[in-house]
Coordinates of C-alpha atoms and ligand atoms in Angstrom, one line a residue:
X1 CA -0.2 0.2 0.0
X2 CA 2.7 2.4 1.1
X3 CA 4.6 1.9 -2.5
X4 CA 1.4 2.3 -4.5
X5 CA 1.1 5.8 -3.0
X6 CA 4.6 6.5 -3.6
X7 CA 3.9 5.6 -7.5
X8 CA 0.4 8.1 -7.5
X9 CA 2.5 10.8 -6.1
X10 CA 5.6 10.2 -8.8
X11 CA 2.7 10.3 -11.5
X12 CA 1.0 13.3 -10.3
X13 CA 4.0 15.2 -10.1
X14 CA 5.5 14.4 -14.0
X15 CA 1.4 15.2 -15.2
X16 CA 2.2 18.8 -13.1
X17 CA 5.5 19.5 -14.5
X18 CA 4.1 18.7 -18.3
X19 CA 1.2 21.2 -17.1
X20 CA 3.5 24.0 -16.4
X21 CA 6.0 23.5 -19.3
X22 CA 2.9 23.8 -22.1
X23 CA 2.6 27.3 -20.0
X24 CA 2.8 30.1 -22.6
X25 CA 5.9 32.1 -21.4
X26 CA 5.2 35.7 -19.2
X27 CA 5.3 39.0 -20.8
X28 CA 8.6 39.8 -19.2
X29 CA 10.3 37.0 -20.6
X30 CA 9.8 38.3 -24.5
X31 CA 13.2 37.9 -25.9
X32 CA 15.0 41.2 -27.2
X33 CA 15.1 41.7 -30.5
X34 CA 18.6 40.1 -32.2
X35 CA 20.5 43.1 -33.6
X36 CA 23.7 42.9 -34.4
X37 CA 24.5 45.2 -37.1
X38 CA 23.9 49.0 -37.2
X39 CA 24.3 50.6 -40.7
X40 CA 23.8 54.1 -40.8
X41 CA 23.0 56.2 -44.0
X42 CA 23.4 60.3 -43.9
X43 CA 22.2 62.5 -46.8
X44 CA 23.6 65.9 -46.1
X45 CA 20.8 69.0 -46.6
X46 CA 17.6 66.2 -47.0
X47 CA 14.6 68.4 -45.9
X48 CA 12.1 66.8 -44.1
X49 CA 9.1 68.8 -45.7
X50 CA 10.7 67.8 -49.4
X51 CA 10.1 64.0 -48.3
X52 CA 6.7 63.4 -49.1
X53 CA 7.0 64.7 -52.6
X54 CA 10.5 63.2 -53.3
X55 CA 10.7 59.7 -55.6
X56 CA 12.3 57.8 -53.2
X57 CA 10.6 54.1 -53.1
X58 CA 13.2 52.5 -50.5
X59 CA 12.9 55.2 -48.0
X60 CA 9.3 55.3 -48.0
X61 CA 9.2 51.5 -47.9
X62 CA 11.6 51.8 -44.8
X63 CA 9.3 54.2 -43.1
X64 CA 5.9 52.2 -43.8
X65 CA 7.9 49.4 -42.4
X66 CA 9.6 50.8 -39.6
X67 CA 9.3 54.4 -37.3
X68 CA 9.9 57.8 -38.5
X69 CA 9.7 61.3 -38.3
X70 CA 10.3 63.9 -40.7
X71 CA 10.7 66.6 -38.2
X72 CA 13.2 65.9 -36.0
X73 CA 15.5 69.2 -35.1
X74 CA 18.5 70.6 -36.1
X75 CA 21.1 71.9 -33.0
X76 CA 21.6 75.6 -33.8
X77 CA 22.7 77.2 -36.2
X78 CA 21.5 74.9 -38.6
X79 CA 24.6 73.9 -40.5
X80 CA 26.4 70.6 -41.2
X81 CA 29.2 70.4 -38.9
X82 CA 27.2 71.4 -35.7
X83 CA 24.7 69.4 -36.8
X84 CA 26.7 66.0 -37.2
X85 CA 28.8 66.7 -34.3
X86 CA 25.7 66.8 -32.5
X87 CA 24.5 63.8 -33.9
X88 CA 27.7 61.6 -33.0
X89 CA 28.8 63.7 -30.0
X90 CA 24.8 63.5 -28.3
X91 CA 24.9 66.8 -27.2
X92 CA 23.8 70.3 -28.8
X93 CA 26.2 73.5 -29.9
X94 CA 26.9 74.7 -26.6
X95 CA 28.2 71.6 -25.0
X96 CA 30.2 70.6 -28.0
X97 CA 31.5 73.8 -29.4
X98 CA 31.2 73.5 -33.1
X99 CA 29.6 76.7 -34.0
X100 CA 30.4 77.0 -37.5
X101 CA 28.9 75.0 -40.9
X102 CA 32.9 73.5 -41.2
X103 CA 34.4 73.9 -38.1
X104 CA 37.1 71.5 -37.6
X105 CA 37.8 72.2 -33.9
X106 CA 35.3 73.8 -31.5
X107 CA 35.1 77.2 -31.6
X108 CA 34.8 77.5 -27.9
X109 CA 35.8 75.1 -25.0
X110 CA 33.9 71.9 -24.9
X111 CA 31.8 71.3 -21.7
X112 CA 33.5 68.0 -21.3
X113 CA 36.0 65.7 -23.4
X114 CA 36.7 62.2 -23.1
X115 CA 39.6 60.1 -23.0
X116 CA 40.4 60.7 -26.7
X117 CA 40.3 64.9 -26.4
X118 CA 37.1 65.1 -28.0
X119 CA 33.5 65.2 -26.4
X120 CA 32.4 61.8 -26.4
X121 CA 31.0 60.6 -29.9
X122 CA 29.0 57.3 -30.5
X123 CA 32.3 55.4 -31.7
X124 CA 34.0 56.3 -28.1
X125 CA 31.0 54.6 -26.4
X126 CA 31.0 51.5 -29.0
X127 CA 34.6 51.1 -28.3
X128 CA 34.5 50.7 -24.2
X129 CA 31.3 48.7 -24.9
X130 CA 33.4 46.0 -26.7
X131 CA 36.8 46.9 -28.2
X132 CA 37.2 44.2 -30.3
X133 CA 33.9 45.3 -32.4
X134 CA 34.7 46.9 -35.7
X135 CA 33.0 50.4 -36.5
X136 CA 33.6 52.4 -39.5
X137 CA 33.2 55.4 -40.8
X138 CA 32.3 56.8 -44.6
X139 CA 32.1 60.1 -45.7
X140 CA 32.3 62.4 -48.8
X141 CA 33.2 65.6 -46.9
X142 CA 36.6 65.6 -45.2
X143 CA 35.3 67.7 -42.0
X144 CA 33.4 64.5 -40.4
X145 CA 36.8 63.0 -39.7
X146 CA 37.5 66.0 -37.2
X147 CA 33.8 65.3 -35.7
X148 CA 34.2 61.8 -34.7
X149 CA 36.8 60.0 -32.7
X150 CA 39.1 58.7 -35.1
X151 CA 41.2 57.0 -32.3
X152 CA 38.0 55.1 -31.0
X153 CA 37.2 54.2 -34.8
X154 CA 38.3 51.2 -36.4
X155 CA 38.6 52.6 -40.0
X156 CA 37.6 55.8 -42.0
X157 CA 37.2 56.9 -45.1
X158 CA 37.3 59.5 -46.8
X159 CA 35.9 59.6 -50.2
X160 CA 34.9 62.7 -51.9
X161 CA 32.6 62.6 -54.8
X162 CA 33.6 62.6 -58.4
X163 CA 31.9 64.2 -61.1
X164 CA 29.0 65.1 -58.9
X165 CA 28.3 61.5 -58.7
X166 CA 28.5 59.1 -55.4
X167 CA 29.3 55.7 -56.8
X168 CA 32.6 55.7 -55.3
X169 CA 31.2 56.3 -51.8
X170 CA 28.5 53.4 -52.1
X171 CA 30.8 51.1 -53.6
X172 CA 33.3 51.2 -50.3
X173 CA 30.6 51.4 -48.4
X174 CA 29.0 47.8 -49.9
X175 CA 32.4 46.4 -49.6
X176 CA 33.0 47.1 -45.9
X177 CA 29.0 45.8 -45.1
X178 CA 29.9 42.4 -47.0
X179 CA 33.7 42.0 -46.1
X180 CA 33.6 43.3 -42.3
X181 CA 29.9 43.0 -41.1
X182 CA 30.7 45.7 -38.8
X183 CA 28.9 46.5 -35.2
X184 CA 28.2 50.2 -36.7
X185 CA 28.9 51.8 -39.9
X186 CA 27.9 54.9 -41.5
X187 CA 28.2 56.4 -45.2
X188 CA 27.7 60.7 -45.1
X189 CA 26.3 61.9 -48.6
X190 CA 27.2 65.3 -49.5
X191 CA 24.2 65.5 -51.3
X192 CA 21.4 66.8 -51.7
X193 CA 23.0 69.9 -49.8
X194 CA 25.3 70.5 -53.0
X195 CA 22.5 70.6 -55.6
X196 CA 20.2 72.5 -52.8
X197 CA 23.1 75.5 -52.6
X198 CA 23.3 75.5 -56.7
X199 CA 19.5 75.1 -58.0
X200 CA 17.5 75.6 -54.9
X201 CA 15.8 73.1 -52.2
X202 CA 13.0 71.6 -54.0
X203 CA 14.2 72.4 -57.6
X204 CA 14.3 69.2 -60.2
X205 CA 17.8 68.9 -59.5
X206 CA 17.5 68.6 -55.7
X207 CA 14.7 66.1 -56.4
X208 CA 16.9 64.3 -59.0
X209 CA 19.2 63.5 -56.6
X210 CA 16.8 62.0 -54.2
X211 CA 16.3 59.5 -56.3
X212 CA 19.4 58.4 -56.9
X213 CA 20.4 58.6 -53.3
X214 CA 17.3 56.3 -52.7
X215 CA 18.8 53.9 -55.4
X216 CA 22.2 54.4 -53.1
X217 CA 20.3 53.2 -50.1
X218 CA 18.5 50.2 -52.0
X219 CA 22.0 48.9 -52.8
X220 CA 23.0 49.1 -49.6
X221 CA 20.0 47.3 -48.2
X222 CA 20.9 44.4 -50.7
X223 CA 24.5 44.1 -49.8
X224 CA 22.9 43.4 -46.2
X225 CA 21.3 40.7 -47.7
X226 CA 24.7 39.6 -50.1
X227 CA 26.6 39.5 -46.8
X228 CA 23.7 37.2 -45.0
X229 CA 23.2 39.7 -41.9
X230 CA 19.8 41.6 -43.3
X231 CA 18.2 40.0 -40.5
X232 CA 19.9 41.2 -37.9
X233 CA 20.8 44.6 -39.0
X234 CA 19.2 47.9 -38.0
X235 CA 18.8 50.7 -40.5
X236 CA 19.1 54.3 -39.8
X237 CA 18.2 57.4 -42.6
X238 CA 19.5 60.5 -40.8
X239 CA 20.2 64.2 -42.3
X240 CA 22.0 67.1 -40.5
X241 CA 19.1 69.9 -41.6
X242 CA 17.1 71.1 -44.5
X243 CA 17.2 74.2 -46.4
X244 CA 14.9 76.8 -47.9
X245 CA 15.9 78.7 -51.8
X246 CA 19.4 78.3 -51.7
X247 CA 20.6 77.8 -48.1
X248 CA 20.0 77.1 -44.7
X249 CA 21.2 77.9 -41.3
X250 CA 18.6 79.8 -40.0
X251 CA 15.4 79.1 -38.0
X252 CA 12.6 78.1 -40.4
X253 CA 11.2 74.8 -39.8
X254 CA 12.1 74.0 -43.4
X255 CA 15.8 74.4 -42.4
X256 CA 15.6 72.9 -39.2
X257 CA 13.5 69.7 -39.7
X258 CA 15.3 66.7 -41.2
X259 CA 14.0 63.0 -41.4
X260 CA 15.2 60.1 -39.2
X261 CA 13.9 56.7 -40.2
X262 CA 14.4 53.5 -38.1
X263 CA 14.1 49.9 -39.7
X264 CA 15.0 46.7 -38.7
X265 CA 14.3 44.0 -35.9
X266 CA 11.8 44.6 -33.6
X267 CA 11.1 48.4 -34.7
X268 CA 7.4 49.4 -34.9
X269 CA 6.0 49.3 -38.3
X270 CA 4.6 52.4 -39.9
X271 CA 5.2 54.2 -36.9
X272 CA 5.6 58.3 -36.9
X273 CA 7.5 59.4 -34.2
X274 CA 5.3 62.1 -32.5
X275 CA 7.2 63.5 -29.4
X276 CA 9.9 65.7 -29.8
X277 CA 13.2 64.4 -31.5
X278 CA 16.3 66.6 -31.5
X279 CA 19.9 66.0 -33.8
X280 CA 21.4 64.7 -30.8
X281 CA 19.0 62.3 -29.3
X282 CA 20.8 60.2 -32.2
X283 CA 23.9 59.0 -30.7
X284 CA 21.9 57.6 -27.7
X285 CA 19.4 56.1 -29.7
X286 CA 22.2 53.8 -31.4
X287 CA 24.4 53.0 -27.9
X288 CA 20.7 52.0 -26.6
X289 CA 20.0 50.0 -29.9
X290 CA 23.3 48.1 -29.6
X291 CA 23.1 47.6 -26.0
X292 CA 26.0 50.2 -25.2
X293 CA 26.3 52.5 -22.3
X294 CA 25.8 56.3 -23.1
X295 CA 28.6 58.6 -21.6
X296 CA 27.5 60.3 -18.8
X297 CA 28.0 63.8 -20.6
X298 CA 25.6 63.1 -23.2
X299 CA 22.1 65.1 -22.7
X300 CA 20.1 63.2 -25.8
X301 CA 17.6 60.7 -25.2
X302 CA 17.6 57.3 -26.3
X303 CA 14.2 56.8 -28.6
X304 CA 13.1 53.7 -26.9
X305 CA 9.7 54.3 -28.2
X306 CA 10.6 53.0 -31.4
X307 CA 10.6 49.6 -30.2
X308 CA 7.5 47.2 -30.3
Ligands
ZN1 ZN1 24.9 73.3 -46.8

């Protein structure tokens, strides 16, 4: 009788175990999206208000299947070096000190510098996070080399436009993605700022350039597929400032508002970010996506709302 009870107890215990193993996982155990690469594409002078009219099928598909805003706001003044610095450094002009369109060094003393002598950049944060992982930067305008932490980036390449075209930068960037499969890499195009200054923001030449840039974005997305990393890659499309007539630098919405698009694993689909998005939110958001810690000095906010 005693042993029969024991058997009964064992059987009921195993039934209980099967039952509990079949329970769905509680909400808190939902897995984080598996993102191992961030590929960022920057377009100098891409104005938020001109995107709707643009023939940019790849970018618009990323918006339809990702999270986006056309009103991410410039630091002041709304010029290039100031805003690329803000994007990379997670702080505004008053802290990083780059004040002119083409500043190569801070125009006044930065509020705080890191171990490499400049305000910590996204590359500083990623180097601190995992020094073994590759990061890289590709750009057509040489000033970018002065705005990133060249000691913390694995490799950077200044590849200027040739005869008004960007095929060289695109080809080098594609080779990097295919060969190196970097943790974080970025390609920053000089256009459509070039066409904006020469022909005007929204001119036929400016709009035609947007379509060419879109074809480069499509080639880059294809490259991640060939490299076998597409499913684990988050794409970011970003600009520094917009423009109006043949210039920018002031405080109109046309000059200050630029697009910011996120597309990849775990990102909400067709989600327009309604809350305020500042240029200096970019670095903290990239750090958050890759699990790196934001340097103490950063003032931007990670846009965590882009994820499901
Ligand atoms: Zn410009």
